[in-house]
Amino acid sequence: DADVTQTPRNRITKTGKRIMLECSQTKGHDRMYWYRQDPGLGLRLIYYSFDVKDINKGEISDGYSVSRQAQAKFSLSLESAIPNQTALYFCATSDRTETNTGELFFGEGSRLTVL
Amino acid sequence: RKEVEQDPGPFNVPEGATVAFNCTYSNSASQSFFWYRQDCRKEPKLLMSVYSSGNEDGRFTAQLNRASQYISLLIRDSKLSDSATYLCVPAMDSSYKLIFGSGTRLLVRP
């Protein structure tokens, strides 16, 4: 089983609908992240959380919200989806140790299409 | 100017070839540097970290030039399995402030 699991893996929805992408991890990491990937733009950070009580905006948080329900769960919501939110979304985790290697562990991605 | 610039490629090389990718970054305060690999339609995975002036891991060598603000990745004796997109990732701080480049695509042909 994957250490970082995202659901759903694929979703097609319509403009204006509310969408939630869920992420759960079994790695025991404190830090969790949501990124989106668009062709030619690389991965961009939406939100990140260092623990259950610590949530921070990334570079492109407008139109998104998150919830850290537990150490192992971090969900991303689109309150009213729009077509330019069509993208591949990745959840990731990392360890907080001082010797952090910069390694993020990614889920397999959630492909969202907004019509 | 983009924070991280990479030639998108694709670099199309025969098996056994040596290939090098460069990456430039704009933020001189970047402290840590990484190369990630991403296979088609898959999640990115850490390939290697780049320490001080550079480091080697088997067929892979990463170099850092802080003065010119670029990072390079050299792959020797290319394998078919090296076909992937290579993402250059400078970081302001460990972990949370990773800035991902859009990647360089490598195709290794038989």
PDB file of C-alpha atoms in Angstrom:
ATOM      1  CA  ASP A   1       0.000   0.000   0.000  1.00  0.00           C
ATOM      2  CA  ALA A   2       1.149   3.545  -0.740  1.00  0.00           C
ATOM      3  CA  ASP A   3       2.497   5.591   2.170  1.00  0.00           C
ATOM      4  CA  VAL A   4       0.707   8.712   0.901  1.00  0.00           C
ATOM      5  CA  THR A   5      -2.764   8.075  -0.476  1.00  0.00           C
ATOM      6  CA  GLN A   6      -4.885  10.551  -2.395  1.00  0.00           C
ATOM      7  CA  THR A   7      -8.568  10.262  -3.221  1.00  0.00           C
ATOM      8  CA  PRO A   8     -10.069  10.584  -5.716  1.00  0.00           C
ATOM      9  CA  ARG A   9      -7.416   9.837  -8.314  1.00  0.00           C
ATOM     10  CA  ASN A  10      -9.501  11.333 -11.091  1.00  0.00           C
ATOM     11  CA  ARG A  11     -12.470  13.654 -10.970  1.00  0.00           C
ATOM     12  CA  ILE A  12     -14.455  15.550 -13.543  1.00  0.00           C
ATOM     13  CA  THR A  13     -16.763  18.243 -12.242  1.00  0.00           C
ATOM     14  CA  LYS A  14     -18.606  21.348 -13.342  1.00  0.00           C
ATOM     15  CA  THR A  15     -17.951  25.002 -12.695  1.00  0.00           C
ATOM     16  CA  GLY A  16     -19.319  26.119  -9.346  1.00  0.00           C
ATOM     17  CA  LYS A  17     -19.278  22.724  -7.678  1.00  0.00           C
ATOM     18  CA  ARG A  18     -17.556  22.106  -4.358  1.00  0.00           C
ATOM     19  CA  ILE A  19     -14.772  19.569  -4.521  1.00  0.00           C
ATOM     20  CA  MET A  20     -12.697  17.961  -1.801  1.00  0.00           C
ATOM     21  CA  LEU A  21      -9.446  16.130  -2.395  1.00  0.00           C
ATOM     22  CA  GLU A  22      -8.295  13.969   0.462  1.00  0.00           C
ATOM     23  CA  CYS A  23      -4.854  12.883   1.519  1.00  0.00           C
ATOM     24  CA  SER A  24      -3.811  10.412   4.170  1.00  0.00           C
ATOM     25  CA  GLN A  25      -0.351   9.195   5.118  1.00  0.00           C
ATOM     26  CA  THR A  26       1.120   6.346   7.102  1.00  0.00           C
ATOM     27  CA  LYS A  27       4.652   7.742   7.300  1.00  0.00           C
ATOM     28  CA  GLY A  28       4.119   9.454  10.641  1.00  0.00           C
ATOM     29  CA  HIS A  29       5.331  12.772   9.244  1.00  0.00           C
ATOM     30  CA  ASP A  30       4.268  16.058  10.809  1.00  0.00           C
ATOM     31  CA  ARG A  31       4.487  18.147   7.654  1.00  0.00           C
ATOM     32  CA  MET A  32       1.992  17.913   4.843  1.00  0.00           C
ATOM     33  CA  TYR A  33       1.597  19.906   1.617  1.00  0.00           C
ATOM     34  CA  TRP A  34      -0.696  20.414  -1.320  1.00  0.00           C
ATOM     35  CA  TYR A  35       0.762  21.249  -4.738  1.00  0.00           C
ATOM     36  CA  ARG A  36      -0.742  21.640  -8.159  1.00  0.00           C
ATOM     37  CA  GLN A  37       1.059  20.862 -11.382  1.00  0.00           C
ATOM     38  CA  ASP A  38       0.268  22.462 -14.715  1.00  0.00           C
ATOM     39  CA  PRO A  39       2.086  21.835 -17.998  1.00  0.00           C
ATOM     40  CA  GLY A  40       5.081  24.149 -18.332  1.00  0.00           C
ATOM     41  CA  LEU A  41       4.657  25.643 -14.857  1.00  0.00           C
ATOM     42  CA  GLY A  42       6.054  23.007 -12.553  1.00  0.00           C
ATOM     43  CA  LEU A  43       4.651  22.289  -9.124  1.00  0.00           C
ATOM     44  CA  ARG A  44       3.256  25.217  -7.197  1.00  0.00           C
ATOM     45  CA  LEU A  45       2.567  25.177  -3.474  1.00  0.00           C
ATOM     46  CA  ILE A  46      -1.061  25.775  -2.461  1.00  0.00           C
ATOM     47  CA  TYR A  47      -1.028  25.175   1.303  1.00  0.00           C
ATOM     48  CA  TYR A  48       1.224  23.521   3.827  1.00  0.00           C
ATOM     49  CA  SER A  49       0.854  22.383   7.411  1.00  0.00           C
ATOM     50  CA  PHE A  50       3.572  21.668   9.951  1.00  0.00           C
ATOM     51  CA  ASP A  51       1.189  20.088  12.438  1.00  0.00           C
ATOM     52  CA  VAL A  52      -2.518  19.875  13.181  1.00  0.00           C
ATOM     53  CA  LYS A  53      -2.659  23.428  14.548  1.00  0.00           C
ATOM     54  CA  ASP A  54      -0.363  25.020  11.992  1.00  0.00           C
ATOM     55  CA  ILE A  55      -1.637  25.765   8.489  1.00  0.00           C
ATOM     56  CA  ASN A  56      -0.030  28.188   6.073  1.00  0.00           C
ATOM     57  CA  LYS A  57      -0.801  29.590   2.662  1.00  0.00           C
ATOM     58  CA  GLY A  58       1.491  28.812  -0.195  1.00  0.00           C
ATOM     59  CA  GLU A  59       2.014  30.851  -3.336  1.00  0.00           C
ATOM     60  CA  ILE A  60      -1.368  30.128  -4.946  1.00  0.00           C
ATOM     61  CA  SER A  61      -3.912  29.673  -2.124  1.00  0.00           C
ATOM     62  CA  ASP A  62      -6.710  31.821  -3.597  1.00  0.00           C
ATOM     63  CA  GLY A  63      -9.765  29.708  -4.357  1.00  0.00           C
ATOM     64  CA  TYR A  64      -8.630  26.865  -2.105  1.00  0.00           C
ATOM     65  CA  SER A  65      -9.003  25.940   1.548  1.00  0.00           C
ATOM     66  CA  VAL A  66      -7.564  23.108   3.613  1.00  0.00           C
ATOM     67  CA  SER A  67      -8.278  21.140   6.738  1.00  0.00           C
ATOM     68  CA  ARG A  68      -5.804  19.158   8.818  1.00  0.00           C
ATOM     69  CA  GLN A  69      -8.141  16.744  10.545  1.00  0.00           C
ATOM     70  CA  ALA A  70      -5.365  14.707  12.152  1.00  0.00           C
ATOM     71  CA  GLN A  71      -1.644  14.253  11.837  1.00  0.00           C
ATOM     72  CA  ALA A  72      -2.256  11.745   9.086  1.00  0.00           C
ATOM     73  CA  LYS A  73      -4.956  13.589   7.128  1.00  0.00           C
ATOM     74  CA  PHE A  74      -4.865  16.791   5.104  1.00  0.00           C
ATOM     75  CA  SER A  75      -7.701  17.669   2.747  1.00  0.00           C
ATOM     76  CA  LEU A  76      -7.914  20.322   0.050  1.00  0.00           C
ATOM     77  CA  SER A  77     -11.220  21.962  -0.875  1.00  0.00           C
ATOM     78  CA  LEU A  78     -12.292  23.982  -3.858  1.00  0.00           C
ATOM     79  CA  GLU A  79     -15.383  25.793  -2.631  1.00  0.00           C
ATOM     80  CA  SER A  80     -16.561  26.774  -6.101  1.00  0.00           C
ATOM     81  CA  ALA A  81     -14.510  25.130  -8.799  1.00  0.00           C
ATOM     82  CA  ILE A  82     -13.546  27.060 -11.934  1.00  0.00           C
ATOM     83  CA  PRO A  83     -11.994  25.773 -15.190  1.00  0.00           C
ATOM     84  CA  ASN A  84      -8.524  27.218 -14.512  1.00  0.00           C
ATOM     85  CA  GLN A  85      -8.322  24.939 -11.473  1.00  0.00           C
ATOM     86  CA  THR A  86      -8.080  22.026 -13.858  1.00  0.00           C
ATOM     87  CA  ALA A  87      -4.741  20.495 -12.941  1.00  0.00           C
ATOM     88  CA  LEU A  88      -2.912  17.582 -11.385  1.00  0.00           C
ATOM     89  CA  TYR A  89      -2.883  17.915  -7.608  1.00  0.00           C
ATOM     90  CA  PHE A  90      -0.268  16.320  -5.390  1.00  0.00           C
ATOM     91  CA  CYS A  91      -0.231  15.837  -1.660  1.00  0.00           C
ATOM     92  CA  ALA A  92       3.187  15.432  -0.052  1.00  0.00           C
ATOM     93  CA  THR A  93       4.688  14.838   3.373  1.00  0.00           C
ATOM     94  CA  SER A  94       8.058  15.392   4.960  1.00  0.00           C
ATOM     95  CA  ASP A  95       9.868  14.781   8.186  1.00  0.00           C
ATOM     96  CA  ARG A  96      10.703  17.652  10.501  1.00  0.00           C
ATOM     97  CA  THR A  97      14.122  16.516  11.623  1.00  0.00           C
ATOM     98  CA  GLU A  98      16.972  18.973  11.678  1.00  0.00           C
ATOM     99  CA  THR A  99      18.845  16.981   9.122  1.00  0.00           C
ATOM    100  CA  ASN A 100      15.995  17.247   6.709  1.00  0.00           C
ATOM    101  CA  THR A 101      17.215  16.218   3.301  1.00  0.00           C
ATOM    102  CA  GLY A 102      14.591  18.201   1.453  1.00  0.00           C
ATOM    103  CA  GLU A 103      12.846  14.993   0.578  1.00  0.00           C
ATOM    104  CA  LEU A 104       9.137  15.210   0.046  1.00  0.00           C
ATOM    105  CA  PHE A 105       7.097  12.037  -0.298  1.00  0.00           C
ATOM    106  CA  PHE A 106       4.316  12.509  -2.805  1.00  0.00           C
ATOM    107  CA  GLY A 107       1.023  10.808  -3.299  1.00  0.00           C
ATOM    108  CA  GLU A 108       0.160   9.500  -6.750  1.00  0.00           C
ATOM    109  CA  GLY A 109      -1.783  12.617  -7.643  1.00  0.00           C
ATOM    110  CA  SER A 110      -5.404  13.601  -8.204  1.00  0.00           C
ATOM    111  CA  ARG A 111      -6.301  14.703 -11.707  1.00  0.00           C
ATOM    112  CA  LEU A 112      -9.104  17.257 -11.572  1.00  0.00           C
ATOM    113  CA  THR A 113     -10.982  18.543 -14.595  1.00  0.00           C
ATOM    114  CA  VAL A 114     -13.408  21.420 -14.206  1.00  0.00           C
ATOM    115  CA  LEU A 115     -15.767  21.876 -17.142  1.00  0.00           C
TER     116      LEU A 115
ATOM    117  CA  ARG B   1      12.018  36.132 -14.685  1.00  0.00           C
ATOM    118  CA  LYS B   2      11.041  32.701 -13.419  1.00  0.00           C
ATOM    119  CA  GLU B   3      12.484  31.665 -10.072  1.00  0.00           C
ATOM    120  CA  VAL B   4      13.789  28.462 -11.615  1.00  0.00           C
ATOM    121  CA  GLU B   5      14.528  28.036 -15.302  1.00  0.00           C
ATOM    122  CA  GLN B   6      15.124  24.761 -17.057  1.00  0.00           C
ATOM    123  CA  ASP B   7      15.339  23.815 -20.717  1.00  0.00           C
ATOM    124  CA  PRO B   8      12.155  21.782 -21.223  1.00  0.00           C
ATOM    125  CA  GLY B   9      13.814  19.517 -23.812  1.00  0.00           C
ATOM    126  CA  PRO B  10      13.218  16.826 -24.769  1.00  0.00           C
ATOM    127  CA  PHE B  11      16.787  15.636 -24.816  1.00  0.00           C
ATOM    128  CA  ASN B  12      16.790  12.577 -27.061  1.00  0.00           C
ATOM    129  CA  VAL B  13      19.923  10.475 -26.545  1.00  0.00           C
ATOM    130  CA  PRO B  14      21.035   6.893 -27.313  1.00  0.00           C
ATOM    131  CA  GLU B  15      21.678   4.362 -24.587  1.00  0.00           C
ATOM    132  CA  GLY B  16      25.133   4.769 -23.149  1.00  0.00           C
ATOM    133  CA  ALA B  17      25.347   8.478 -23.864  1.00  0.00           C
ATOM    134  CA  THR B  18      26.302  11.133 -21.362  1.00  0.00           C
ATOM    135  CA  VAL B  19      23.807  13.947 -21.002  1.00  0.00           C
ATOM    136  CA  ALA B  20      23.809  17.097 -18.902  1.00  0.00           C
ATOM    137  CA  PHE B  21      21.033  19.416 -17.802  1.00  0.00           C
ATOM    138  CA  ASN B  22      21.434  22.908 -16.448  1.00  0.00           C
ATOM    139  CA  CYS B  23      19.144  24.881 -14.217  1.00  0.00           C
ATOM    140  CA  THR B  24      19.355  28.524 -13.181  1.00  0.00           C
ATOM    141  CA  TYR B  25      17.709  30.023 -10.117  1.00  0.00           C
ATOM    142  CA  SER B  26      17.014  33.661  -9.392  1.00  0.00           C
ATOM    143  CA  ASN B  27      16.967  33.786  -5.594  1.00  0.00           C
ATOM    144  CA  SER B  28      20.503  34.164  -4.284  1.00  0.00           C
ATOM    145  CA  ALA B  29      19.234  33.305  -0.789  1.00  0.00           C
ATOM    146  CA  SER B  30      18.548  29.722  -1.823  1.00  0.00           C
ATOM    147  CA  GLN B  31      20.378  27.469   0.568  1.00  0.00           C
ATOM    148  CA  SER B  32      19.634  23.902  -0.433  1.00  0.00           C
ATOM    149  CA  PHE B  33      19.332  22.292  -3.823  1.00  0.00           C
ATOM    150  CA  PHE B  34      17.802  19.075  -5.069  1.00  0.00           C
ATOM    151  CA  TRP B  35      17.066  17.144  -8.224  1.00  0.00           C
ATOM    152  CA  TYR B  36      13.783  15.262  -8.419  1.00  0.00           C
ATOM    153  CA  ARG B  37      12.763  12.762 -11.066  1.00  0.00           C
ATOM    154  CA  GLN B  38       9.224  12.478 -12.381  1.00  0.00           C
ATOM    155  CA  ASP B  39       8.075   9.666 -14.628  1.00  0.00           C
ATOM    156  CA  CYS B  40       5.196  10.285 -16.996  1.00  0.00           C
ATOM    157  CA  ARG B  41       1.913  10.657 -15.098  1.00  0.00           C
ATOM    158  CA  LYS B  42       3.626   9.749 -11.821  1.00  0.00           C
ATOM    159  CA  GLU B  43       4.585  11.615  -8.689  1.00  0.00           C
ATOM    160  CA  PRO B  44       8.010  13.291  -8.329  1.00  0.00           C
ATOM    161  CA  LYS B  45      10.666  11.460  -6.340  1.00  0.00           C
ATOM    162  CA  LEU B  46      13.909  12.765  -4.899  1.00  0.00           C
ATOM    163  CA  LEU B  47      16.855  11.801  -7.087  1.00  0.00           C
ATOM    164  CA  MET B  48      19.630  13.503  -5.194  1.00  0.00           C
ATOM    165  CA  SER B  49      20.514  16.426  -3.008  1.00  0.00           C
ATOM    166  CA  VAL B  50      23.255  18.823  -4.089  1.00  0.00           C
ATOM    167  CA  TYR B  51      25.821  19.592  -1.437  1.00  0.00           C
ATOM    168  CA  SER B  52      28.306  22.481  -1.411  1.00  0.00           C
ATOM    169  CA  SER B  53      30.136  22.337  -4.724  1.00  0.00           C
ATOM    170  CA  GLY B  54      28.565  19.094  -5.892  1.00  0.00           C
ATOM    171  CA  ASN B  55      28.272  15.365  -5.337  1.00  0.00           C
ATOM    172  CA  GLU B  56      28.117  12.058  -7.149  1.00  0.00           C
ATOM    173  CA  ASP B  57      25.792   9.104  -6.802  1.00  0.00           C
ATOM    174  CA  GLY B  58      26.655   6.290  -9.164  1.00  0.00           C
ATOM    175  CA  ARG B  59      26.063   7.474 -12.725  1.00  0.00           C
ATOM    176  CA  PHE B  60      24.649  10.789 -11.551  1.00  0.00           C
ATOM    177  CA  THR B  61      26.686  13.882 -10.721  1.00  0.00           C
ATOM    178  CA  ALA B  62      25.230  17.144  -9.494  1.00  0.00           C
ATOM    179  CA  GLN B  63      27.142  20.405  -9.488  1.00  0.00           C
ATOM    180  CA  LEU B  64      26.329  23.730  -7.880  1.00  0.00           C
ATOM    181  CA  ASN B  65      27.723  27.099  -8.882  1.00  0.00           C
ATOM    182  CA  ARG B  66      26.498  29.672  -6.373  1.00  0.00           C
ATOM    183  CA  ALA B  67      28.273  32.586  -8.011  1.00  0.00           C
ATOM    184  CA  SER B  68      26.472  32.004 -11.308  1.00  0.00           C
ATOM    185  CA  GLN B  69      23.349  30.612  -9.628  1.00  0.00           C
ATOM    186  CA  TYR B  70      23.088  27.435 -11.579  1.00  0.00           C
ATOM    187  CA  ILE B  71      22.872  23.753 -10.844  1.00  0.00           C
ATOM    188  CA  SER B  72      23.690  20.956 -13.232  1.00  0.00           C
ATOM    189  CA  LEU B  73      22.913  17.257 -13.441  1.00  0.00           C
ATOM    190  CA  LEU B  74      25.143  14.910 -15.418  1.00  0.00           C
ATOM    191  CA  ILE B  75      24.006  11.411 -16.278  1.00  0.00           C
ATOM    192  CA  ARG B  76      26.630   9.006 -17.559  1.00  0.00           C
ATOM    193  CA  ASP B  77      25.985   5.751 -19.429  1.00  0.00           C
ATOM    194  CA  SER B  78      22.286   6.546 -19.948  1.00  0.00           C
ATOM    195  CA  LYS B  79      19.812   3.701 -19.532  1.00  0.00           C
ATOM    196  CA  LEU B  80      16.375   3.359 -21.075  1.00  0.00           C
ATOM    197  CA  SER B  81      15.004   3.581 -17.543  1.00  0.00           C
ATOM    198  CA  ASP B  82      16.478   7.068 -17.159  1.00  0.00           C
ATOM    199  CA  SER B  83      13.759   8.394 -19.473  1.00  0.00           C
ATOM    200  CA  ALA B  84      11.825  10.828 -17.306  1.00  0.00           C
ATOM    201  CA  THR B  85      11.472  14.511 -16.480  1.00  0.00           C
ATOM    202  CA  TYR B  86      14.118  15.936 -14.168  1.00  0.00           C
ATOM    203  CA  LEU B  87      13.029  18.739 -11.858  1.00  0.00           C
ATOM    204  CA  CYS B  88      15.479  21.257 -10.453  1.00  0.00           C
ATOM    205  CA  VAL B  89      14.514  22.300  -6.919  1.00  0.00           C
ATOM    206  CA  PRO B  90      16.254  25.073  -4.997  1.00  0.00           C
ATOM    207  CA  ALA B  91      15.011  25.683  -1.486  1.00  0.00           C
ATOM    208  CA  MET B  92      14.988  28.731   0.747  1.00  0.00           C
ATOM    209  CA  ASP B  93      14.734  26.571   3.843  1.00  0.00           C
ATOM    210  CA  SER B  94      14.567  22.857   4.278  1.00  0.00           C
ATOM    211  CA  SER B  95      11.386  21.249   3.205  1.00  0.00           C
ATOM    212  CA  TYR B  96       8.551  23.729   3.088  1.00  0.00           C
ATOM    213  CA  LYS B  97       9.910  26.315   0.701  1.00  0.00           C
ATOM    214  CA  LEU B  98      10.917  24.112  -2.168  1.00  0.00           C
ATOM    215  CA  ILE B  99      10.640  25.881  -5.526  1.00  0.00           C
ATOM    216  CA  PHE B 100      10.125  23.367  -8.307  1.00  0.00           C
ATOM    217  CA  GLY B 101      11.331  23.998 -11.825  1.00  0.00           C
ATOM    218  CA  SER B 102       9.089  22.905 -14.670  1.00  0.00           C
ATOM    219  CA  GLY B 103      11.540  20.161 -15.603  1.00  0.00           C
ATOM    220  CA  THR B 104      13.711  18.869 -18.408  1.00  0.00           C
ATOM    221  CA  ARG B 105      12.458  15.846 -20.283  1.00  0.00           C
ATOM    222  CA  LEU B 106      14.927  13.099 -21.163  1.00  0.00           C
ATOM    223  CA  LEU B 107      14.252  10.355 -23.700  1.00  0.00           C
ATOM    224  CA  VAL B 108      16.804   7.558 -23.921  1.00  0.00           C
ATOM    225  CA  ARG B 109      16.440   5.465 -27.082  1.00  0.00           C
ATOM    226  CA  PRO B 110      17.758   1.943 -27.747  1.00  0.00           C
TER     227      PRO B 110
END
